[in-house]
Structure formats: structure tokens, C-alpha cells
GROMACS .gro file of C-alpha atoms in nm:
model
  297
    1UNK     CA    1  12.591  13.356   8.200
    2UNK     CA    2  12.649  13.129   7.904
    3UNK     CA    3  12.668  13.428   7.675
    4UNK     CA    4  12.926  13.608   7.898
    5UNK     CA    5  13.170  13.326   7.956
    6UNK     CA    6  13.326  13.291   7.609
    7UNK     CA    7  13.366  13.669   7.590
    8UNK     CA    8  13.527  13.686   7.934
    9UNK     CA    9  13.770  13.409   7.852
   10UNK     CA   10  13.858  13.573   7.521
   11UNK     CA   11  13.912  13.902   7.700
   12UNK     CA   12  14.134  13.740   7.963
   13UNK     CA   13  14.334  13.575   7.694
   14UNK     CA   14  14.381  13.903   7.522
   15UNK     CA   15  14.511  14.077   7.834
   16UNK     CA   16  14.737  13.775   7.912
   17UNK     CA   17  14.897  13.777   7.568
   18UNK     CA   18  15.222  13.966   7.628
   19UNK     CA   19  15.347  13.938   7.272
   20UNK     CA   20  15.033  14.087   7.123
   21UNK     CA   21  14.985  14.356   7.391
   22UNK     CA   22  15.062  14.712   7.293
   23UNK     CA   23  15.335  14.876   7.499
   24UNK     CA   24  15.233  15.237   7.440
   25UNK     CA   25  15.148  15.324   7.804
   26UNK     CA   26  15.311  15.167   8.109
   27UNK     CA   27  15.043  15.315   8.340
   28UNK     CA   28  14.769  15.137   8.142
   29UNK     CA   29  14.968  14.811   8.174
   30UNK     CA   30  14.982  14.864   8.550
   31UNK     CA   31  14.604  14.932   8.566
   32UNK     CA   32  14.543  14.606   8.363
   33UNK     CA   33  14.751  14.408   8.609
   34UNK     CA   34  14.572  14.565   8.903
   35UNK     CA   35  14.233  14.487   8.752
   36UNK     CA   36  14.315  14.116   8.735
   37UNK     CA   37  14.319  14.102   9.124
   38UNK     CA   38  14.081  14.385   9.193
   39UNK     CA   39  13.793  14.396   8.935
   40UNK     CA   40  13.621  14.687   9.100
   41UNK     CA   41  13.387  14.930   8.922
   42UNK     CA   42  13.607  15.229   8.993
   43UNK     CA   43  13.923  15.066   8.852
   44UNK     CA   44  13.728  14.929   8.560
   45UNK     CA   45  13.597  15.276   8.469
   46UNK     CA   46  13.947  15.425   8.519
   47UNK     CA   47  14.089  15.176   8.276
   48UNK     CA   48  13.823  15.254   8.017
   49UNK     CA   49  13.892  15.622   8.051
   50UNK     CA   50  14.266  15.545   8.006
   51UNK     CA   51  14.211  15.345   7.690
   52UNK     CA   52  13.976  15.604   7.535
   53UNK     CA   53  14.197  15.887   7.651
   54UNK     CA   54  14.495  15.732   7.474
   55UNK     CA   55  14.291  15.702   7.155
   56UNK     CA   56  14.187  16.063   7.174
   57UNK     CA   57  14.537  16.193   7.243
   58UNK     CA   58  14.707  15.965   6.981
   59UNK     CA   59  14.465  15.946   6.691
   60UNK     CA   60  14.716  15.799   6.444
   61UNK     CA   61  14.833  15.517   6.666
   62UNK     CA   62  14.625  15.271   6.472
   63UNK     CA   63  14.737  14.931   6.596
   64UNK     CA   64  14.735  15.022   6.962
   65UNK     CA   65  14.416  15.224   6.940
   66UNK     CA   66  14.224  14.943   6.775
   67UNK     CA   67  14.323  14.706   7.052
   68UNK     CA   68  14.253  14.959   7.329
   69UNK     CA   69  13.910  15.017   7.195
   70UNK     CA   70  13.851  14.642   7.178
   71UNK     CA   71  13.960  14.615   7.542
   72UNK     CA   72  13.743  14.913   7.654
   73UNK     CA   73  13.450  14.750   7.477
   74UNK     CA   74  13.522  14.428   7.667
   75UNK     CA   75  13.510  14.612   7.999
   76UNK     CA   76  13.178  14.779   7.906
   77UNK     CA   77  13.056  14.431   7.818
   78UNK     CA   78  13.140  14.308   8.171
   79UNK     CA   79  12.939  14.603   8.310
   80UNK     CA   80  12.646  14.488   8.079
   81UNK     CA   81  12.668  14.824   7.894
   82UNK     CA   82  12.627  14.663   7.550
   83UNK     CA   83  12.544  14.973   7.339
   84UNK     CA   84  12.863  15.150   7.467
   85UNK     CA   85  13.069  14.833   7.389
   86UNK     CA   86  12.916  14.821   7.040
   87UNK     CA   87  12.989  15.182   6.976
   88UNK     CA   88  13.360  15.143   7.069
   89UNK     CA   89  13.395  14.842   6.841
   90UNK     CA   90  13.233  15.026   6.556
   91UNK     CA   91  13.472  15.314   6.619
   92UNK     CA   92  13.770  15.081   6.602
   93UNK     CA   93  13.653  14.922   6.277
   94UNK     CA   94  13.563  15.252   6.127
   95UNK     CA   95  13.874  15.454   6.222
   96UNK     CA   96  14.137  15.183   6.198
   97UNK     CA   97  14.025  14.938   5.933
   98UNK     CA   98  14.377  14.833   5.844
   99UNK     CA   99  14.458  14.719   6.196
  100UNK     CA  100  14.535  14.352   6.256
  101UNK     CA  101  14.271  14.355   6.526
  102UNK     CA  102  13.986  14.454   6.295
  103UNK     CA  103  13.858  14.094   6.240
  104UNK     CA  104  13.843  14.042   6.620
  105UNK     CA  105  13.657  14.368   6.660
  106UNK     CA  106  13.407  14.261   6.395
  107UNK     CA  107  13.367  13.921   6.560
  108UNK     CA  108  13.278  14.076   6.899
  109UNK     CA  109  13.054  14.334   6.740
  110UNK     CA  110  12.862  14.061   6.561
  111UNK     CA  111  12.826  13.876   6.894
  112UNK     CA  112  12.694  14.183   7.069
  113UNK     CA  113  12.438  14.247   6.793
  114UNK     CA  114  12.334  13.883   6.793
  115UNK     CA  115  12.344  13.785   7.168
  116UNK     CA  116  12.291  14.110   7.358
  117UNK     CA  117  12.127  14.378   7.143
  118UNK     CA  118  11.862  14.175   6.973
  119UNK     CA  119  11.987  14.281   6.624
  120UNK     CA  120  12.036  13.938   6.482
  121UNK     CA  121  12.010  14.042   6.122
  122UNK     CA  122  12.280  14.304   6.159
  123UNK     CA  123  12.485  14.048   6.351
  124UNK     CA  124  12.452  13.812   6.052
  125UNK     CA  125  12.564  14.096   5.825
  126UNK     CA  126  12.874  14.153   6.041
  127UNK     CA  127  12.954  13.782   6.041
  128UNK     CA  128  12.909  13.757   5.664
  129UNK     CA  129  13.129  14.063   5.604
  130UNK     CA  130  13.391  13.919   5.831
  131UNK     CA  131  13.392  13.586   5.644
  132UNK     CA  132  13.409  13.759   5.311
  133UNK     CA  133  13.677  14.016   5.394
  134UNK     CA  134  13.895  13.807   5.626
  135UNK     CA  135  13.880  13.450   5.503
  136UNK     CA  136  14.194  13.354   5.698
  137UNK     CA  137  14.069  13.485   6.034
  138UNK     CA  138  14.150  13.219   6.297
  139UNK     CA  139  13.809  13.242   6.461
  140UNK     CA  140  13.612  13.192   6.136
  141UNK     CA  141  13.476  12.854   6.232
  142UNK     CA  142  13.305  13.014   6.535
  143UNK     CA  143  13.175  13.291   6.321
  144UNK     CA  144  13.025  13.054   6.065
  145UNK     CA  145  12.865  12.845   6.337
  146UNK     CA  146  12.666  13.154   6.460
  147UNK     CA  147  12.559  13.268   6.118
  148UNK     CA  148  12.185  13.240   6.087
  149UNK     CA  149  11.980  13.130   5.787
  150UNK     CA  150  12.008  13.365   5.490
  151UNK     CA  151  11.809  13.691   5.527
  152UNK     CA  152  11.723  13.950   5.267
  153UNK     CA  153  12.045  14.127   5.164
  154UNK     CA  154  12.140  14.431   5.379
  155UNK     CA  155  12.102  14.664   5.080
  156UNK     CA  156  11.747  14.543   5.031
  157UNK     CA  157  11.663  14.590   5.400
  158UNK     CA  158  11.803  14.939   5.390
  159UNK     CA  159  11.572  15.020   5.095
  160UNK     CA  160  11.280  14.888   5.306
  161UNK     CA  161  11.379  15.113   5.594
  162UNK     CA  162  11.384  15.417   5.362
  163UNK     CA  163  11.034  15.329   5.240
  164UNK     CA  164  10.900  15.295   5.594
  165UNK     CA  165  11.087  15.585   5.747
  166UNK     CA  166  10.792  15.826   5.705
  167UNK     CA  167  10.437  15.748   5.797
  168UNK     CA  168  10.214  15.730   5.491
  169UNK     CA  169   9.924  15.910   5.655
  170UNK     CA  170  10.101  16.170   5.879
  171UNK     CA  171  10.417  16.199   5.682
  172UNK     CA  172  10.601  16.228   6.010
  173UNK     CA  173  10.946  16.070   6.047
  174UNK     CA  174  10.956  15.754   6.250
  175UNK     CA  175  11.265  15.824   6.463
  176UNK     CA  176  11.297  15.457   6.561
  177UNK     CA  177  11.321  15.344   6.194
  178UNK     CA  178  11.542  15.639   6.114
  179UNK     CA  179  11.790  15.525   6.386
  180UNK     CA  180  11.777  15.170   6.245
  181UNK     CA  181  11.851  15.313   5.900
  182UNK     CA  182  12.158  15.500   6.030
  183UNK     CA  183  12.296  15.189   6.201
  184UNK     CA  184  12.222  14.971   5.893
  185UNK     CA  185  12.415  15.205   5.672
  186UNK     CA  186  12.709  15.204   5.908
  187UNK     CA  187  12.713  14.824   5.903
  188UNK     CA  188  12.701  14.828   5.524
  189UNK     CA  189  13.004  15.055   5.513
  190UNK     CA  190  13.218  14.839   5.744
  191UNK     CA  191  13.122  14.519   5.570
  192UNK     CA  192  13.146  14.660   5.212
  193UNK     CA  193  13.441  14.907   5.247
  194UNK     CA  194  13.529  14.893   4.879
  195UNK     CA  195  13.170  14.929   4.750
  196UNK     CA  196  13.097  15.254   4.570
  197UNK     CA  197  12.757  15.257   4.735
  198UNK     CA  198  12.911  15.278   5.089
  199UNK     CA  199  13.001  15.648   5.099
  200UNK     CA  200  12.667  15.747   4.951
  201UNK     CA  201  12.483  15.548   5.221
  202UNK     CA  202  12.696  15.714   5.483
  203UNK     CA  203  12.622  16.052   5.347
  204UNK     CA  204  12.251  15.985   5.359
  205UNK     CA  205  12.287  15.834   5.712
  206UNK     CA  206  12.459  16.154   5.833
  207UNK     CA  207  12.170  16.362   5.696
  208UNK     CA  208  11.920  16.127   5.869
  209UNK     CA  209  12.121  16.157   6.195
  210UNK     CA  210  12.089  16.534   6.175
  211UNK     CA  211  11.720  16.505   6.112
  212UNK     CA  212  11.663  16.302   6.433
  213UNK     CA  213  11.902  16.548   6.613
  214UNK     CA  214  12.174  16.293   6.673
  215UNK     CA  215  12.437  16.551   6.576
  216UNK     CA  216  12.744  16.372   6.738
  217UNK     CA  217  12.663  16.071   6.517
  218UNK     CA  218  12.635  16.292   6.209
  219UNK     CA  219  12.978  16.435   6.281
  220UNK     CA  220  13.126  16.084   6.322
  221UNK     CA  221  12.977  15.979   5.987
  222UNK     CA  222  13.104  16.298   5.812
  223UNK     CA  223  13.458  16.227   5.952
  224UNK     CA  224  13.426  15.863   5.832
  225UNK     CA  225  13.353  15.991   5.476
  226UNK     CA  226  13.639  16.237   5.484
  227UNK     CA  227  13.891  15.993   5.627
  228UNK     CA  228  13.801  15.677   5.438
  229UNK     CA  229  13.627  15.792   5.119
  230UNK     CA  230  13.817  16.106   5.029
  231UNK     CA  231  13.758  16.060   4.658
  232UNK     CA  232  13.387  16.046   4.696
  233UNK     CA  233  13.219  16.312   4.492
  234UNK     CA  234  13.038  16.466   4.785
  235UNK     CA  235  13.337  16.475   5.023
  236UNK     CA  236  13.356  16.853   4.985
  237UNK     CA  237  12.990  16.874   5.074
  238UNK     CA  238  13.047  16.647   5.371
  239UNK     CA  239  13.318  16.888   5.498
  240UNK     CA  240  13.090  17.178   5.464
  241UNK     CA  241  12.806  16.997   5.643
  242UNK     CA  242  13.032  16.900   5.923
  243UNK     CA  243  13.107  17.264   5.985
  244UNK     CA  244  12.747  17.362   5.934
  245UNK     CA  245  12.630  17.099   6.187
  246UNK     CA  246  12.877  17.241   6.448
  247UNK     CA  247  12.769  17.592   6.365
  248UNK     CA  248  12.392  17.581   6.306
  249UNK     CA  249  12.281  17.290   6.525
  250UNK     CA  250  12.541  17.256   6.797
  251UNK     CA  251  12.639  17.626   6.831
  252UNK     CA  252  13.008  17.525   6.864
  253UNK     CA  253  13.132  17.822   6.662
  254UNK     CA  254  13.505  17.793   6.759
  255UNK     CA  255  13.511  17.438   6.618
  256UNK     CA  256  13.308  17.529   6.308
  257UNK     CA  257  13.529  17.824   6.203
  258UNK     CA  258  13.848  17.627   6.110
  259UNK     CA  259  13.642  17.371   5.923
  260UNK     CA  260  13.469  17.639   5.719
  261UNK     CA  261  13.810  17.787   5.649
  262UNK     CA  262  13.950  17.446   5.545
  263UNK     CA  263  13.652  17.398   5.318
  264UNK     CA  264  13.715  17.725   5.141
  265UNK     CA  265  14.084  17.646   5.098
  266UNK     CA  266  14.017  17.301   4.951
  267UNK     CA  267  13.700  17.378   4.756
  268UNK     CA  268  13.699  17.740   4.654
  269UNK     CA  269  13.468  17.673   4.351
  270UNK     CA  270  13.234  17.449   4.530
  271UNK     CA  271  12.867  17.537   4.513
  272UNK     CA  272  12.867  17.604   4.885
  273UNK     CA  273  13.167  17.836   4.879
  274UNK     CA  274  12.959  18.149   4.869
  275UNK     CA  275  12.739  18.025   5.152
  276UNK     CA  276  13.046  17.944   5.354
  277UNK     CA  277  13.186  18.299   5.318
  278UNK     CA  278  12.858  18.440   5.444
  279UNK     CA  279  12.840  18.200   5.726
  280UNK     CA  280  13.199  18.282   5.830
  281UNK     CA  281  13.133  18.657   5.830
  282UNK     CA  282  12.826  18.604   6.051
  283UNK     CA  283  12.942  18.313   6.268
  284UNK     CA  284  12.779  18.329   6.612
  285UNK     CA  285  12.552  18.616   6.530
  286UNK     CA  286  12.181  18.595   6.588
  287UNK     CA  287  11.931  18.628   6.303
  288UNK     CA  288  11.837  18.972   6.427
  289UNK     CA  289  12.199  19.081   6.420
  290UNK     CA  290  12.244  18.955   6.074
  291UNK     CA  291  11.925  19.126   5.947
  292UNK     CA  292  12.022  19.454   6.118
  293UNK     CA  293  12.360  19.443   5.952
  294UNK     CA  294  12.216  19.448   5.596
  295UNK     CA  295  12.288  19.772   5.413
  296UNK     CA  296  12.560  19.871   5.667
  297UNK     CA  297  12.923  19.905   5.570
   0.00000   0.00000   0.00000
């Protein structure tokens, strides 16, 4: 209970702050008020759905979306669903980095990693990134009080994860370490957003996510590269691989087609352009259908 109390108080204060509260949706405001007197599971889930639904329907509403994701994470926290809470906070930081609520999102994400998800080193990395990137954050004293003794730098730990990802004897991929690698690369990108190494680590993390068949995570990371690191030299390849993931792995051909077409329009001379034309011509066809079509007009 000691771990939950500060978060609950912080969440209550956030709901109660009328001047800071987004006014995008009156129905959400009504649900928030109802939840204060009736904290039922059904109403809690309905409010989470309303928050995330607003984000999905209004993707450019950065300030409101960042705060709604924060609130939804807080409700998942109250339900002890810590991984879901962490994922929403990561989404808020990743998709809306310029929001005024980003420092608070990082603070709570660091708390979750440290107190609830047994990822103390990543929690320390989040705190350190928060202190470096937001030196005027009002909660910085609390952040610094929770920072642990110095650990090997995150970049060094990422290199170690790469080294240990494959078993030396069997050469099989260790899926647990691979998942840790993906998460560490994400943390590096949110704590070092201006570092040239960040998009390259994200690119490798997306490839690793595909290898362990976490295709939704790969898509998230490809979008992250495209939205936040558009000048990255492999951004064109990231766009192609996003379409290829939807096509080849997830069999979501209707979603893959416009992305392939967008890729060809933006990168007609890219090394993958010829492959993309072939993939578009054969989208949704089986291997046998493609083989049988050879030599036919």
C-alpha cells in the first residue's frame, strides 16, 4: 500500500485540477466525476476506453492526448495492471514529446519500472533522462531521491544484451533477452531524443520485435522512427518494412497497400522500390498463385 498511496494522491490531484484539465470531451469529464463517487471496475474500464478512444480518434490533439494517456495509465495502475500502465505512458512520451505533461509521464513511468515492474535499472535511466532533459520539472527533488547508485550506462547495457541475445552453443535467440533489448532501446530513445544513435537503436529494436513475432510493437517503433526521426537515413526502409510487416507477417493486406504506395511515391529510387512493385502486384496472393503466374501475360 505504501507504493500505491503517493500515486493515488497524485492522480486525485490531477483529476481535481480544473485549470489543467483538458476540456476536449464533456462526456469524459462526466465520467471522471462519476468515478470519484463510484470507483467501480466497469466505470473505470469505460473511462479508460474513453481516454484511449479520444487519442485514437484525435491523433494530433497532443496536449489533451498526453494527459488522457497519463490518466488512463493511472487507472490501470489502480487495477494493478502495471505493464498496461507503462505501455500507455511510453506511448504518451513517444507520440507527444513536446507536451507539457511529458515530464510527469516520465516520472510515473520511472516509478512503475522501479517500484512495480522490477526494472530498477531502466527506472534509473528514466529518472536520469528526466533530470537531464527537464531540469525545471517541479517534481525533480522526488525523482532525484529515488535515483539509485550509478549503474553501467544504458548504451553499454544495450551492447551487453546484444552480445547475450543468442546462445553461444545453440545459436538460438533468447526471446526474454530480445524483449529486454527492445525495451532498453525504447528507453534510450525517450531519454536521448536528440542523440543520432536513437533512431538506429529503434530500427534494430523493430527488427528484433519482428524476430520474436511481436509485430504490433514493430509497427509502433517504425511509426516512431517515421514521426520523430524523419531525417534518419533509413526512414524510407522503415516505411517499407512497416508495409512488409503488415503484408507478410500480419496478412493485413488492405492496410499494407496504401503504405507500399506511399513508399513508392516518396522513395521511387530506393533499393526496395522494385521489390515493392512486385509485392503490390501480388498482394494477398499465395506462393503457388505467384509461381503459377510466371510466364503468363
